[in-house]
CSV table of C-alpha atoms and ligand atoms in Angstrom, one decimal:
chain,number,residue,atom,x,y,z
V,272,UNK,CA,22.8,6.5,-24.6
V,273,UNK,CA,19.4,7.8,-25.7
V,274,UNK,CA,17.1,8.1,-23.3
V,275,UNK,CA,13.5,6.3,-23.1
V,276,UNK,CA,10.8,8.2,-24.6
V,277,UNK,CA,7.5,8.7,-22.8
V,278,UNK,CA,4.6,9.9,-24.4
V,279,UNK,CA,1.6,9.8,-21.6
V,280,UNK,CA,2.8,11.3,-18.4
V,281,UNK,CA,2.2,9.9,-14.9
V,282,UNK,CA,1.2,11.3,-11.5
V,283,UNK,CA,4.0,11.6,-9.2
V,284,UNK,CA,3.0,12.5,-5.4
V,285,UNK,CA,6.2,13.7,-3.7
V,286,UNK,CA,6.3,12.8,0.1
V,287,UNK,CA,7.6,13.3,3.0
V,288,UNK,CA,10.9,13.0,5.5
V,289,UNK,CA,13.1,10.0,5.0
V,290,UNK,CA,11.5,8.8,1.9
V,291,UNK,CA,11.3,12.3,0.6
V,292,UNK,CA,15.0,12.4,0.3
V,293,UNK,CA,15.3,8.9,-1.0
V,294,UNK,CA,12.8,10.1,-3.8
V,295,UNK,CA,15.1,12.3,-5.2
V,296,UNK,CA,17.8,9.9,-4.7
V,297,UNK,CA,16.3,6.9,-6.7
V,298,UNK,CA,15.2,9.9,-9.5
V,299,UNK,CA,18.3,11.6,-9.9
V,300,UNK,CA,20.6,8.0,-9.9
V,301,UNK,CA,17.8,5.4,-11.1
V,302,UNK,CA,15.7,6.8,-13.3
V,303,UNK,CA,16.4,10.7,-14.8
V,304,UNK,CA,19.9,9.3,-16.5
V,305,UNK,CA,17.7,6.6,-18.4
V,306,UNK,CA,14.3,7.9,-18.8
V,307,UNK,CA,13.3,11.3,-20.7
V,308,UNK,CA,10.6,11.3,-17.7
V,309,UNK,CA,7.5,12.7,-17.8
V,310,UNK,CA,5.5,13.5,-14.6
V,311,UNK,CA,2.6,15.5,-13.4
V,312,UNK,CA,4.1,16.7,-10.4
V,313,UNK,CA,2.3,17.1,-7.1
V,314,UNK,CA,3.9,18.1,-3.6
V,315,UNK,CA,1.6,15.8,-0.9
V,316,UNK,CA,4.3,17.1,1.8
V,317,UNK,CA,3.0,17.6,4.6
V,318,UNK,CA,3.3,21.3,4.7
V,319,UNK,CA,1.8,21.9,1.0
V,320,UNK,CA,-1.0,20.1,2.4
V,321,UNK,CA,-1.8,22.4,4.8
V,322,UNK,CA,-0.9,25.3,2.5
V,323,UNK,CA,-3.5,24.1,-0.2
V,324,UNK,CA,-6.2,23.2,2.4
V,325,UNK,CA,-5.3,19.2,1.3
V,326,UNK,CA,-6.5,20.3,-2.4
V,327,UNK,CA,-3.3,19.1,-3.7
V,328,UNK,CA,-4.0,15.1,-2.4
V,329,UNK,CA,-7.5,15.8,-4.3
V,330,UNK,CA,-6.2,17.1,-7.2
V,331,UNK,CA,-3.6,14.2,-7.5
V,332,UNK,CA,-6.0,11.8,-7.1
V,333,UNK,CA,-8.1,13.2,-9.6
V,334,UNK,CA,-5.3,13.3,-11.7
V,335,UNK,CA,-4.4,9.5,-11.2
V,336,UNK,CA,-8.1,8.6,-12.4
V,337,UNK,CA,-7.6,11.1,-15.6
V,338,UNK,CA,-3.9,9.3,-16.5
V,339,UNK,CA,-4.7,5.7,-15.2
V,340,UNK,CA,-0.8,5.5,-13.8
V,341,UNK,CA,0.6,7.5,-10.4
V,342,UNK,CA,3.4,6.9,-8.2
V,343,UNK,CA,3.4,7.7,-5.0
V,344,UNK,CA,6.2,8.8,-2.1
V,345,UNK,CA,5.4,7.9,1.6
V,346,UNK,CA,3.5,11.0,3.7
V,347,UNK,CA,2.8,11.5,7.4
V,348,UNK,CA,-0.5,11.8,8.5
V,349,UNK,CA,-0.4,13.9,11.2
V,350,UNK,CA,-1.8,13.2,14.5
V,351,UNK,CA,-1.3,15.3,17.7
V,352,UNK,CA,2.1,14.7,18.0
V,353,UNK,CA,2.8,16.2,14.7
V,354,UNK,CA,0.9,19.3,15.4
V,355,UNK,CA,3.0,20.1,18.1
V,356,UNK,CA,5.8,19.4,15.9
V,357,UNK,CA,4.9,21.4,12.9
V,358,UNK,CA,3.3,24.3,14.9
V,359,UNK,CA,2.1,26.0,11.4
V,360,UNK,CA,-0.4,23.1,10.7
V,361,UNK,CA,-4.4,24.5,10.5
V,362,UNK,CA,-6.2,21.6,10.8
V,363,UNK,CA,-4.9,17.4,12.0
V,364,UNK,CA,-5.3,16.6,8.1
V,365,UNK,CA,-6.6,12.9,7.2
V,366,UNK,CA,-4.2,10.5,5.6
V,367,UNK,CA,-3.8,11.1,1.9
V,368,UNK,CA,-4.0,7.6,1.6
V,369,UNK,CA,-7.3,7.7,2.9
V,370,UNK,CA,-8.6,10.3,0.3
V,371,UNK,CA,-6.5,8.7,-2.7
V,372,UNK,CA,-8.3,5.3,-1.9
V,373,UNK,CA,-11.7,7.2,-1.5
V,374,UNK,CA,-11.5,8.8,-4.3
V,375,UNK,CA,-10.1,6.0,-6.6
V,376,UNK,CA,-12.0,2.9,-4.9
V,377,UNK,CA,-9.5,0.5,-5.2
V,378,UNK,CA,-8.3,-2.5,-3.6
V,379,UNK,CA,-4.3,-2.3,-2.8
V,380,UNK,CA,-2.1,-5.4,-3.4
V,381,UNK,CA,0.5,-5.7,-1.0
V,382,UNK,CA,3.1,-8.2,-1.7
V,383,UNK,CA,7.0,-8.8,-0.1
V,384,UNK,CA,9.7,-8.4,-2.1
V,385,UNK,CA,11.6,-12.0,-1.5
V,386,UNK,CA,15.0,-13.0,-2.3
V,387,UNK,CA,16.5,-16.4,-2.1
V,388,UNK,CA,19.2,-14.9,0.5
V,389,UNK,CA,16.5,-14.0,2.8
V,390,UNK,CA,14.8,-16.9,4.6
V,391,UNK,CA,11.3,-15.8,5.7
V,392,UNK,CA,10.7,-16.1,9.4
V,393,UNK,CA,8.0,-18.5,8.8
V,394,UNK,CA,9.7,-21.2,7.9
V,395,UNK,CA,7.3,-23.0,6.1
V,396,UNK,CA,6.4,-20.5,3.7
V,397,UNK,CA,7.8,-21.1,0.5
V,398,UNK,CA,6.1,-18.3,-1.9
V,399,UNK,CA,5.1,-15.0,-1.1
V,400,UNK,CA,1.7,-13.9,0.5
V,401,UNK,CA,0.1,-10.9,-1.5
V,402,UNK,CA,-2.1,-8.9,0.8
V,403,UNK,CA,-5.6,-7.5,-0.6
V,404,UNK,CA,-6.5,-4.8,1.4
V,405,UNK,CA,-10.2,-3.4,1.1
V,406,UNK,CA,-9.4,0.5,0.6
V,407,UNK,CA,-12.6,2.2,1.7
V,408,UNK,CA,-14.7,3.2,4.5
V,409,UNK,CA,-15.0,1.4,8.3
V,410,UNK,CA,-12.4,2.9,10.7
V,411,UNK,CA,-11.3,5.1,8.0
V,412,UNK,CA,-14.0,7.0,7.3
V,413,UNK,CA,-15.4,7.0,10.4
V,414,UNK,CA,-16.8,9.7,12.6
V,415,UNK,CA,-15.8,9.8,16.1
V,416,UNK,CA,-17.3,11.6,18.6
V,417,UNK,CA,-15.7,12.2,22.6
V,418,UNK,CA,-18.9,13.3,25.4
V,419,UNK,CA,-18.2,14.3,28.6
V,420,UNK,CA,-21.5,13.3,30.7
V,421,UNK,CA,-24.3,10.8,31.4
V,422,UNK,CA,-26.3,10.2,28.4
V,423,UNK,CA,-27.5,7.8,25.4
V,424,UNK,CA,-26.1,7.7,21.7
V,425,UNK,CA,-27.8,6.7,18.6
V,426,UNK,CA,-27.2,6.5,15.5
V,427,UNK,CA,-30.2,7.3,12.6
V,428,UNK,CA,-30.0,7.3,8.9
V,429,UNK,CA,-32.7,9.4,7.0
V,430,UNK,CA,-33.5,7.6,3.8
V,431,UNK,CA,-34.0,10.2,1.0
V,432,UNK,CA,-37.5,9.0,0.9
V,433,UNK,CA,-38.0,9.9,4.0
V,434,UNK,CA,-37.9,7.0,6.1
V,435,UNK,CA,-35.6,6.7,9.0
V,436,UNK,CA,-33.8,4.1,11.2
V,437,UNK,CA,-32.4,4.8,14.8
V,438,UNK,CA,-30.6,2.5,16.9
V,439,UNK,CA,-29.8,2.8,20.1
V,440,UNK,CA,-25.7,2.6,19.9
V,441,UNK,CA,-25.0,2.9,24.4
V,442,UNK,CA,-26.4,4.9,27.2
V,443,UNK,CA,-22.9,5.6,29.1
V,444,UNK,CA,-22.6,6.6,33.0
V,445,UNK,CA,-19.7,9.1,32.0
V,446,UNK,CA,-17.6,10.6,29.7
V,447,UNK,CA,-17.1,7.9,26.5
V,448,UNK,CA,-16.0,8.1,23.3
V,449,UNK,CA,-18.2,6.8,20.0
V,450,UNK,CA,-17.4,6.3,16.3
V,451,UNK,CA,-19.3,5.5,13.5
V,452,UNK,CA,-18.6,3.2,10.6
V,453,UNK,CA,-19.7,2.7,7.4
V,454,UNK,CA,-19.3,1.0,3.9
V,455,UNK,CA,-20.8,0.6,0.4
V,456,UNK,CA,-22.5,-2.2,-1.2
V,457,UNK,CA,-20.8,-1.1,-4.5
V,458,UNK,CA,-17.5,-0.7,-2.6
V,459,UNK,CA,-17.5,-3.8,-1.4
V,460,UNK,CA,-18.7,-5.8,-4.7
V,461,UNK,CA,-15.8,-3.5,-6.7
V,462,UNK,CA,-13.4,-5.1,-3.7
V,463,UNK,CA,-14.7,-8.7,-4.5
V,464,UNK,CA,-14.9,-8.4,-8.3
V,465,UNK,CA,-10.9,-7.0,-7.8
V,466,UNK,CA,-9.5,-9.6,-5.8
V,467,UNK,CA,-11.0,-12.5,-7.8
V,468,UNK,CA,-9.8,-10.9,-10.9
V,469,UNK,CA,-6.2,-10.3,-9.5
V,470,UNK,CA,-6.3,-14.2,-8.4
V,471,UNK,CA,-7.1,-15.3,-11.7
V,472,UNK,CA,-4.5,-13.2,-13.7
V,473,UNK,CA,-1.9,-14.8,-11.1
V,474,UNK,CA,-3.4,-18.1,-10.9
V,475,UNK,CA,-3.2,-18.0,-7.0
V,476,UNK,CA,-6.3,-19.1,-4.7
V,477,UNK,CA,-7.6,-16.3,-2.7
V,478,UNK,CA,-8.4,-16.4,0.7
V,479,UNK,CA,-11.2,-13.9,2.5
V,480,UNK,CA,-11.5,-13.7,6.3
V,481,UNK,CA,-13.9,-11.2,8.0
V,482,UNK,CA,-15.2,-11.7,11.9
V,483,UNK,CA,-18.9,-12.0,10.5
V,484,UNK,CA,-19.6,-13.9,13.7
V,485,UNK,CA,-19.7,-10.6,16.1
V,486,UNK,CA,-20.7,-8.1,12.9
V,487,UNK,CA,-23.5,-10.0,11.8
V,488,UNK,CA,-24.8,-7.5,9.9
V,489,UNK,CA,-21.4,-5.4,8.9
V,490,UNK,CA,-19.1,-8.2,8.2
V,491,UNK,CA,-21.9,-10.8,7.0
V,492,UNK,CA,-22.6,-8.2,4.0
V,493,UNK,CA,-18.7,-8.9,3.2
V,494,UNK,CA,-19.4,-12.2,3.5
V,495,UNK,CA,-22.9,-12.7,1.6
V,496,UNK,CA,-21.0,-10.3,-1.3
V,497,UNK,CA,-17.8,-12.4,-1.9
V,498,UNK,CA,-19.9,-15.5,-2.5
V,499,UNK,CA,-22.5,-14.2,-4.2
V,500,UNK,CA,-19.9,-12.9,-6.8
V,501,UNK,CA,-18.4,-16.0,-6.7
V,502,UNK,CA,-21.1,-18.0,-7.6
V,503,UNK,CA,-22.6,-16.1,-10.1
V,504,UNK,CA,-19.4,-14.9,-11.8
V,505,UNK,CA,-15.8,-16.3,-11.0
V,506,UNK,CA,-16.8,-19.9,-9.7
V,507,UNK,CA,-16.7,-21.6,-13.8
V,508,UNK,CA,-13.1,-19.7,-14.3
V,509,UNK,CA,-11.7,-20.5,-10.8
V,510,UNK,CA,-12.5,-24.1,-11.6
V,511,UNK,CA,-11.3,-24.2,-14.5
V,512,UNK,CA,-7.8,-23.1,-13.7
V,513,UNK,CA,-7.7,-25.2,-10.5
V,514,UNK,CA,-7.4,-22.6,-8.1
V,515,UNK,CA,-9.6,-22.0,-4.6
V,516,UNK,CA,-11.8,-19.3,-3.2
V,517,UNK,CA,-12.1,-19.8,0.6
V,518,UNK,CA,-13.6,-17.9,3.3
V,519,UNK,CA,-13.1,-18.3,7.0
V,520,UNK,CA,-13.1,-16.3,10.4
V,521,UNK,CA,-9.9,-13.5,10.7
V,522,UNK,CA,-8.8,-16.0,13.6
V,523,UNK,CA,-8.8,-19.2,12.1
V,524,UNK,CA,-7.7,-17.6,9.1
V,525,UNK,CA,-4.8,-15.8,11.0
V,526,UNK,CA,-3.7,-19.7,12.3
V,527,UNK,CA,-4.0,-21.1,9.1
V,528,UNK,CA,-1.9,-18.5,7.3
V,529,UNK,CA,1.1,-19.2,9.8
V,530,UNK,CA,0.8,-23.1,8.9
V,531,UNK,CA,1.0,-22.5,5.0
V,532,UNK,CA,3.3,-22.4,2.6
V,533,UNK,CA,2.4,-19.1,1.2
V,534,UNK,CA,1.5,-18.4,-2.5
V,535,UNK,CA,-2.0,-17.3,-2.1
V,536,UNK,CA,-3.9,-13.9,-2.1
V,537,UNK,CA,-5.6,-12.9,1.0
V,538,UNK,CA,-8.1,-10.2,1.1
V,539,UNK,CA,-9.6,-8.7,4.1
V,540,UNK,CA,-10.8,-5.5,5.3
V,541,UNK,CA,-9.4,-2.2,5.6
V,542,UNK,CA,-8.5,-2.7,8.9
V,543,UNK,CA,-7.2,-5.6,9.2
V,544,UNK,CA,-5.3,-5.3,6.0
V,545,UNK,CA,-3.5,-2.4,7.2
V,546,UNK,CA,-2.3,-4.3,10.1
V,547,UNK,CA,-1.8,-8.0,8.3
V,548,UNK,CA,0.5,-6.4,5.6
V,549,UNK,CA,2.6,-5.2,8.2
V,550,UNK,CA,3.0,-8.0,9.7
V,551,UNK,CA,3.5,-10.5,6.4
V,552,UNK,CA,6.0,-7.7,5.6
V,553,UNK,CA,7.8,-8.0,8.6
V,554,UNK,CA,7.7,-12.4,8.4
V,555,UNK,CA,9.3,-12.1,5.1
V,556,UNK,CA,12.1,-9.8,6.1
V,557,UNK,CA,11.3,-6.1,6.1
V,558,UNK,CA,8.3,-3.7,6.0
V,559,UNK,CA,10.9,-1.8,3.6
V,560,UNK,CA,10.5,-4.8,1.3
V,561,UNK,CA,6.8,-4.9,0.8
V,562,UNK,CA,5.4,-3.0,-2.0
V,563,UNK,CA,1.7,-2.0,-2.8
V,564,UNK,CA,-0.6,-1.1,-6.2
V,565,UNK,CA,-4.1,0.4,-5.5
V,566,UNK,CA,-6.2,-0.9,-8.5
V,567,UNK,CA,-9.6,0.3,-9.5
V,568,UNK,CA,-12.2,-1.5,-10.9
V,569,UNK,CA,-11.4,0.3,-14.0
V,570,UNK,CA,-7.4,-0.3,-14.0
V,571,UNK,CA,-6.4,2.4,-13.0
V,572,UNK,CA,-3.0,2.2,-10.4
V,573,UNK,CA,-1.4,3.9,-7.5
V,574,UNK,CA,1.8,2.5,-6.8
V,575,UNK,CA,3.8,2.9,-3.7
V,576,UNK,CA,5.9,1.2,-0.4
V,577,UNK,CA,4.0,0.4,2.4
V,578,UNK,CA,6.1,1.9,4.8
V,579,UNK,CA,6.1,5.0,6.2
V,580,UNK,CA,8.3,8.4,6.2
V,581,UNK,CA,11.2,6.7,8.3
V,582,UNK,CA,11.2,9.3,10.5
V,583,UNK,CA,13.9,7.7,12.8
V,584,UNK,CA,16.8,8.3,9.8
V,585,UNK,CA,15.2,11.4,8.9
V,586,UNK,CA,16.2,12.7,12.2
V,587,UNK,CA,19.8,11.4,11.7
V,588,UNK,CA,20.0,13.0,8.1
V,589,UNK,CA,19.3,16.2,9.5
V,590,UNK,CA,21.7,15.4,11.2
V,591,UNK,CA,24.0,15.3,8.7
V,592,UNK,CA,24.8,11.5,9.3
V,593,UNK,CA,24.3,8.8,5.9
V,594,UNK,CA,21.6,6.4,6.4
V,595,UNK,CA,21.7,3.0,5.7
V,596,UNK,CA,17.5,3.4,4.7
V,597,UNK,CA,16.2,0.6,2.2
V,598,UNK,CA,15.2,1.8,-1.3
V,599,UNK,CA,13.7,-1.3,-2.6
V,600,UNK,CA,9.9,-0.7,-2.3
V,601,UNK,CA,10.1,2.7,-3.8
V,602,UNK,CA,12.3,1.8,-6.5
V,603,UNK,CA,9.6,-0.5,-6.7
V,604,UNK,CA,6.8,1.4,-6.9
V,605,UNK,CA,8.9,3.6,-9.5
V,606,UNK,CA,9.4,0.5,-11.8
V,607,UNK,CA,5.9,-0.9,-11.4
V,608,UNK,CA,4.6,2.7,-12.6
V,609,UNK,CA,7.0,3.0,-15.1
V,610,UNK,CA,6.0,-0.6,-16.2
V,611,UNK,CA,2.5,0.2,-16.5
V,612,UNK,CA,2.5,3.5,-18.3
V,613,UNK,CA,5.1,1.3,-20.7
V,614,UNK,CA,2.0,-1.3,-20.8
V,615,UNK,CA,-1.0,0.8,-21.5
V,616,UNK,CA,1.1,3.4,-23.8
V,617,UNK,CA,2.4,0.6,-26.1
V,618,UNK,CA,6.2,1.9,-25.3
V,619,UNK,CA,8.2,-1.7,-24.9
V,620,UNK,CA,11.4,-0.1,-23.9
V,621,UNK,CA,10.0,1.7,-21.0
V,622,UNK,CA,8.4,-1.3,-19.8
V,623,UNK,CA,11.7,-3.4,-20.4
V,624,UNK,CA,13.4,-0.4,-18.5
V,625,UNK,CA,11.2,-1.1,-15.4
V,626,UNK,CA,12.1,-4.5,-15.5
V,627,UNK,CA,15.8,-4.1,-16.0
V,628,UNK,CA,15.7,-1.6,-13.0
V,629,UNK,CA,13.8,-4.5,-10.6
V,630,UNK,CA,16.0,-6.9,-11.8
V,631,UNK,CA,19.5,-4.9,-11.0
V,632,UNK,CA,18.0,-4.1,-7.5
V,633,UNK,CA,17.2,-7.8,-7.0
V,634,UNK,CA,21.1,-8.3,-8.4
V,635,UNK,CA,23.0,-5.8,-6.1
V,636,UNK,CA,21.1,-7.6,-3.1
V,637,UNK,CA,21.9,-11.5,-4.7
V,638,UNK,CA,25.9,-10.2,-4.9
V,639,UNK,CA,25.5,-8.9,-1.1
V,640,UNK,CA,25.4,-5.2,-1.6
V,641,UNK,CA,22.4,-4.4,1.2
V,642,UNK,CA,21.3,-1.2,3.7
V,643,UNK,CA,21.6,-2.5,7.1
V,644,UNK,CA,18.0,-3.6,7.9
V,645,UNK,CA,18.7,-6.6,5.5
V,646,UNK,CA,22.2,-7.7,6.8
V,647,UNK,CA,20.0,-9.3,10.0
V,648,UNK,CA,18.3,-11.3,7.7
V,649,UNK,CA,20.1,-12.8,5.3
V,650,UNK,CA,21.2,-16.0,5.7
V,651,UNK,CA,24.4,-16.6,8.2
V,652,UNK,CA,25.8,-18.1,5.3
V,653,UNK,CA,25.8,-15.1,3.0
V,654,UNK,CA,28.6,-12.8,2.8
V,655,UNK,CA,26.9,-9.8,2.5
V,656,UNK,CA,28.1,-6.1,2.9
V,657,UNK,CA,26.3,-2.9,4.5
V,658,UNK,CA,25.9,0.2,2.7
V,659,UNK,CA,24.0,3.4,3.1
V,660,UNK,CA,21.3,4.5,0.8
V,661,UNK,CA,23.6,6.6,-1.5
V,662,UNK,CA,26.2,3.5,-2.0
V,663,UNK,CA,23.4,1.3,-2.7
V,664,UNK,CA,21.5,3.4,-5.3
V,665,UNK,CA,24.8,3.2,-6.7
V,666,UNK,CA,25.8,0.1,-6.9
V,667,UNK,CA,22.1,-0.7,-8.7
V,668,UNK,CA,23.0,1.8,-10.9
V,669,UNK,CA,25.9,0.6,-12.2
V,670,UNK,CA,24.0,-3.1,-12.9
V,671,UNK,CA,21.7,-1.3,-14.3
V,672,UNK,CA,23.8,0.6,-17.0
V,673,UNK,CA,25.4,-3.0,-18.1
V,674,UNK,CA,21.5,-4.7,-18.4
V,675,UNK,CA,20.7,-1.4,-20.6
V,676,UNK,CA,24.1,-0.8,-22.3
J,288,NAP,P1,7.8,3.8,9.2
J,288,NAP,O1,8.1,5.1,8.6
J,288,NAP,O2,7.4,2.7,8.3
J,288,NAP,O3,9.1,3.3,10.0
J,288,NAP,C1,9.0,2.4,11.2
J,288,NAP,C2,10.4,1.8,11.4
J,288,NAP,O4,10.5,0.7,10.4
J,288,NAP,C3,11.6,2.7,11.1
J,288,NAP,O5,11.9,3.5,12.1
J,288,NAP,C4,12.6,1.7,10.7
J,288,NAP,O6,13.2,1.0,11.8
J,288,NAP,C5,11.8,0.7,9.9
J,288,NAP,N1,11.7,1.0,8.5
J,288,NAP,C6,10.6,1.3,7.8
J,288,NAP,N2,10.9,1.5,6.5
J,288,NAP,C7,12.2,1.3,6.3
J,288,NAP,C8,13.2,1.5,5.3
J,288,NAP,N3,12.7,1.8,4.0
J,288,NAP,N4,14.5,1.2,5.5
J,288,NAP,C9,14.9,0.9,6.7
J,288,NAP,N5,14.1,0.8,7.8
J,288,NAP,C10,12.8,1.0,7.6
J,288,NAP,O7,6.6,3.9,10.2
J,288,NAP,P2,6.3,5.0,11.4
J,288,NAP,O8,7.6,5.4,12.0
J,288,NAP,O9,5.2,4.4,12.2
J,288,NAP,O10,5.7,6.2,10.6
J,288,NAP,C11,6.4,7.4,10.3
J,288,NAP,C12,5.5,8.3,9.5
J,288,NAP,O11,5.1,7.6,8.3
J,288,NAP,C13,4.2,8.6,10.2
J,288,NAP,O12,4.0,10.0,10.2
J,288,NAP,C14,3.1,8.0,9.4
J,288,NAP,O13,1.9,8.8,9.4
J,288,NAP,C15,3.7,7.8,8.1
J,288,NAP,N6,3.2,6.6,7.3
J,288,NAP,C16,2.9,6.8,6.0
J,288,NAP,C17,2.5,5.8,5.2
J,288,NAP,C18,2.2,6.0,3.7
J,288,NAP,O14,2.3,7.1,3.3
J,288,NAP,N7,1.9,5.0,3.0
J,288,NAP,C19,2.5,4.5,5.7
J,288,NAP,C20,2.8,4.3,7.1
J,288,NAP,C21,3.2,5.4,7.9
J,288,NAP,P3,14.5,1.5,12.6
J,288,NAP,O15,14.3,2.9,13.0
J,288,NAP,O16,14.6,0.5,13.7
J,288,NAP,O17,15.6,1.4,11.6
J,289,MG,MG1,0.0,-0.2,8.2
């Protein structure tokens, strides 16, 4: 068979652990046999992080805004636990994620993977719930700051004109801790203008909860943003198609999404989309099912799974056992890159290769072929088999030669 031509390469960010050694798995048996593959390769393990000072995540997402296309392999972000585990580490590095999304100003799209076989645990939610996460600033560019006596915090900005504003942020009795949020304007209107764009390409309502009621003045500028876009820009074309923007509090919001029956877009903050996609993952079977596209207001797309490393089975590789770890959101990721690059490059087979590859890793699931985390979940009624990673990766490939052959 000939392999698929590429003419544009795309950013690929290796990873670490688990999903590290899945990465070369899914390349090597998914996509290398197929694909005449072009990359611009970049090593975002952990220890060529330190090595290059965290260039390398710079440079990669540099590179993702030159080519418009990356893919993206699950990295730790260390925190003190990791520095005692990787001695060698110079500095606690941020999460590349962080910097990526920084850098690029996107809003991810998080959305499960769902097969007929696996019931969600909601059980009235019939279509799947695509998370829009806000990808800059509050907790994650914060500054934080720990003290260690008596004293008062506060917090000033110094106009470049000159003129300042303090606030008093807390006088303490003892030792506290502080941080320091922010976010901007034009960050948050690129977030609106990308969620009400993504809900009308997928003619889905979109949903937008912040907790404007306590952050008057933080949350309320989400608020006031959202509907001032919507008004003067998506409210004719969301009519039209008969869909619905609607804003409420996180809480109510939160209540309401467990009573639905699922198919909508929800976008909230940084925060609370980190935590809400985790948890939507979770309800619709497995946070090794949910996949995630960072999009710029300028089209330009990160994909990735939105799990971690898998630490846990990287321990058992090492090991030397076979782990039964789930693929699927990095094939994912894979296919929705390779889909893309086959979009914007005008190259119809790579873009049919993408979707053959989803659709014979839907397949080997549908004919009971799944790593263990699924078996759990599938309905009683299905037969279904456990493999490990390998077996799997295998099995898909073999569905995938016959869809290509
Ligand atoms: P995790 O890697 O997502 O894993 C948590 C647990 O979820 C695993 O131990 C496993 O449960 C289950 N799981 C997740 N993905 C799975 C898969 N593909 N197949 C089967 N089971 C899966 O989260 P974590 O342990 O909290 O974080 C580990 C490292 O990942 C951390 O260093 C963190 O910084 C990093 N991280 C990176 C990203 C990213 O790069 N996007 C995101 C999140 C976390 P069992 O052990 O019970 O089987
Ligand atoms: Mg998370």
């Amino acid at each position: 068979m000939e392999k698929i031509k590429m003419t544009t390469p795309l950013v690929e960010m290796d990873g670490d652990e688990m999903t590290r050694i899945l990465w070369g798995m899914i390349k090597d048996k998914l996509i290398l046999p197929f694909v005449d593959l072009k990359t611009e390769y970049y090593d975002l393990g952990l220890l060529h992080r330190n090595a290059t000072r965290d260039q390398v995540t710079v440079d990669a997402a540099n590179a993702t805004k030159r080519l418009g296309v990356a893919v993206k392999c699950a990295t730790i972000t260390p925190n003190r636990q990791r520095m005692e585990e990787y001695p060698e580490l110079t500095e606690m590095w941020k999460s590349p994620n962080g910097t990526i999304r920084a850098i690029l100003d996107g809003t991810a799209f998080r959305a499960p993977i769902v097969l007929p076989c696996i019931k969600p645990v909601v059980k009235n939610w019939e279509a799947p719930i695509t998370i829009a996460r806000h990808a800059y600033g509050d907790m994650y560019k914060a500054v934080d700051l720990e003290t260690d006596e008596p004293g008062t915090a506060v917090l000033t900005f110094r106009g470049e004109s000159g003129a300042e504003k303090t606030l008093n942020v807390q006088t303490v009795d003892g030792p506290a801790v502080f941080s320091a949020q922010h976010n901007k304007e034009a960050s948050i209107r690129a977030f609106a203008r990308s969620c009400f764009q993504y809900a009308i390409s997928q003619k889905q309502d979109l949903w937008f909860s912040t907790k404007d009621t306590i952050a008057k003045v933080y949350d309320g500028a989400f608020k006031h943003i959202f509907e001032e876009e919507y008004e003067h820009t998506y409210k004719a074309e969301f009519e039209k198609l008969g869909i619905t923007y609607f804003y409420t509090l996180i809480d109510d919001a939160v209540a309401r999404v467990i009573r639905s029956k699922g198919g909508f877009i929800w976008a909230l903050k940084n925060y609370d989309g980190d935590v809400m996609s985790d948890m939507i993952a979770a309800a619709f079977g497995s946070l090794a099912m949910m996949t995630s596209v960072l999009v710029s207001p300028d089209g330009t797309m990160e994909f990735e799974a939105s799990h971690g490393t898998v630490t846990r089975h990287y321990y058992r590789y090492l090991k030397g056992e076979k782990t039964s770890t789930n693929p699927m959101a990095t094939i994912f990721a894979w296919s929705g890159a390779l889909k893309r690059r086959g979009e914007l490059d005008g190259l119809k087979d790579l873009t049919a290769f993408g979707e053959a590859l989803e659709s014979a890793s839907l397949q080997t699931l549908e004919e009971g072929v799944m790593t263990k985390d699924l078996l759990s979940l599938a309905d009683p009624s299905f037969q279904a088999r456990g493999v490990n990673s390998e077996e799997f990766l295998d099995e898909i490939a073999k569905r995938l030669c016959k869809k290509l052959a």
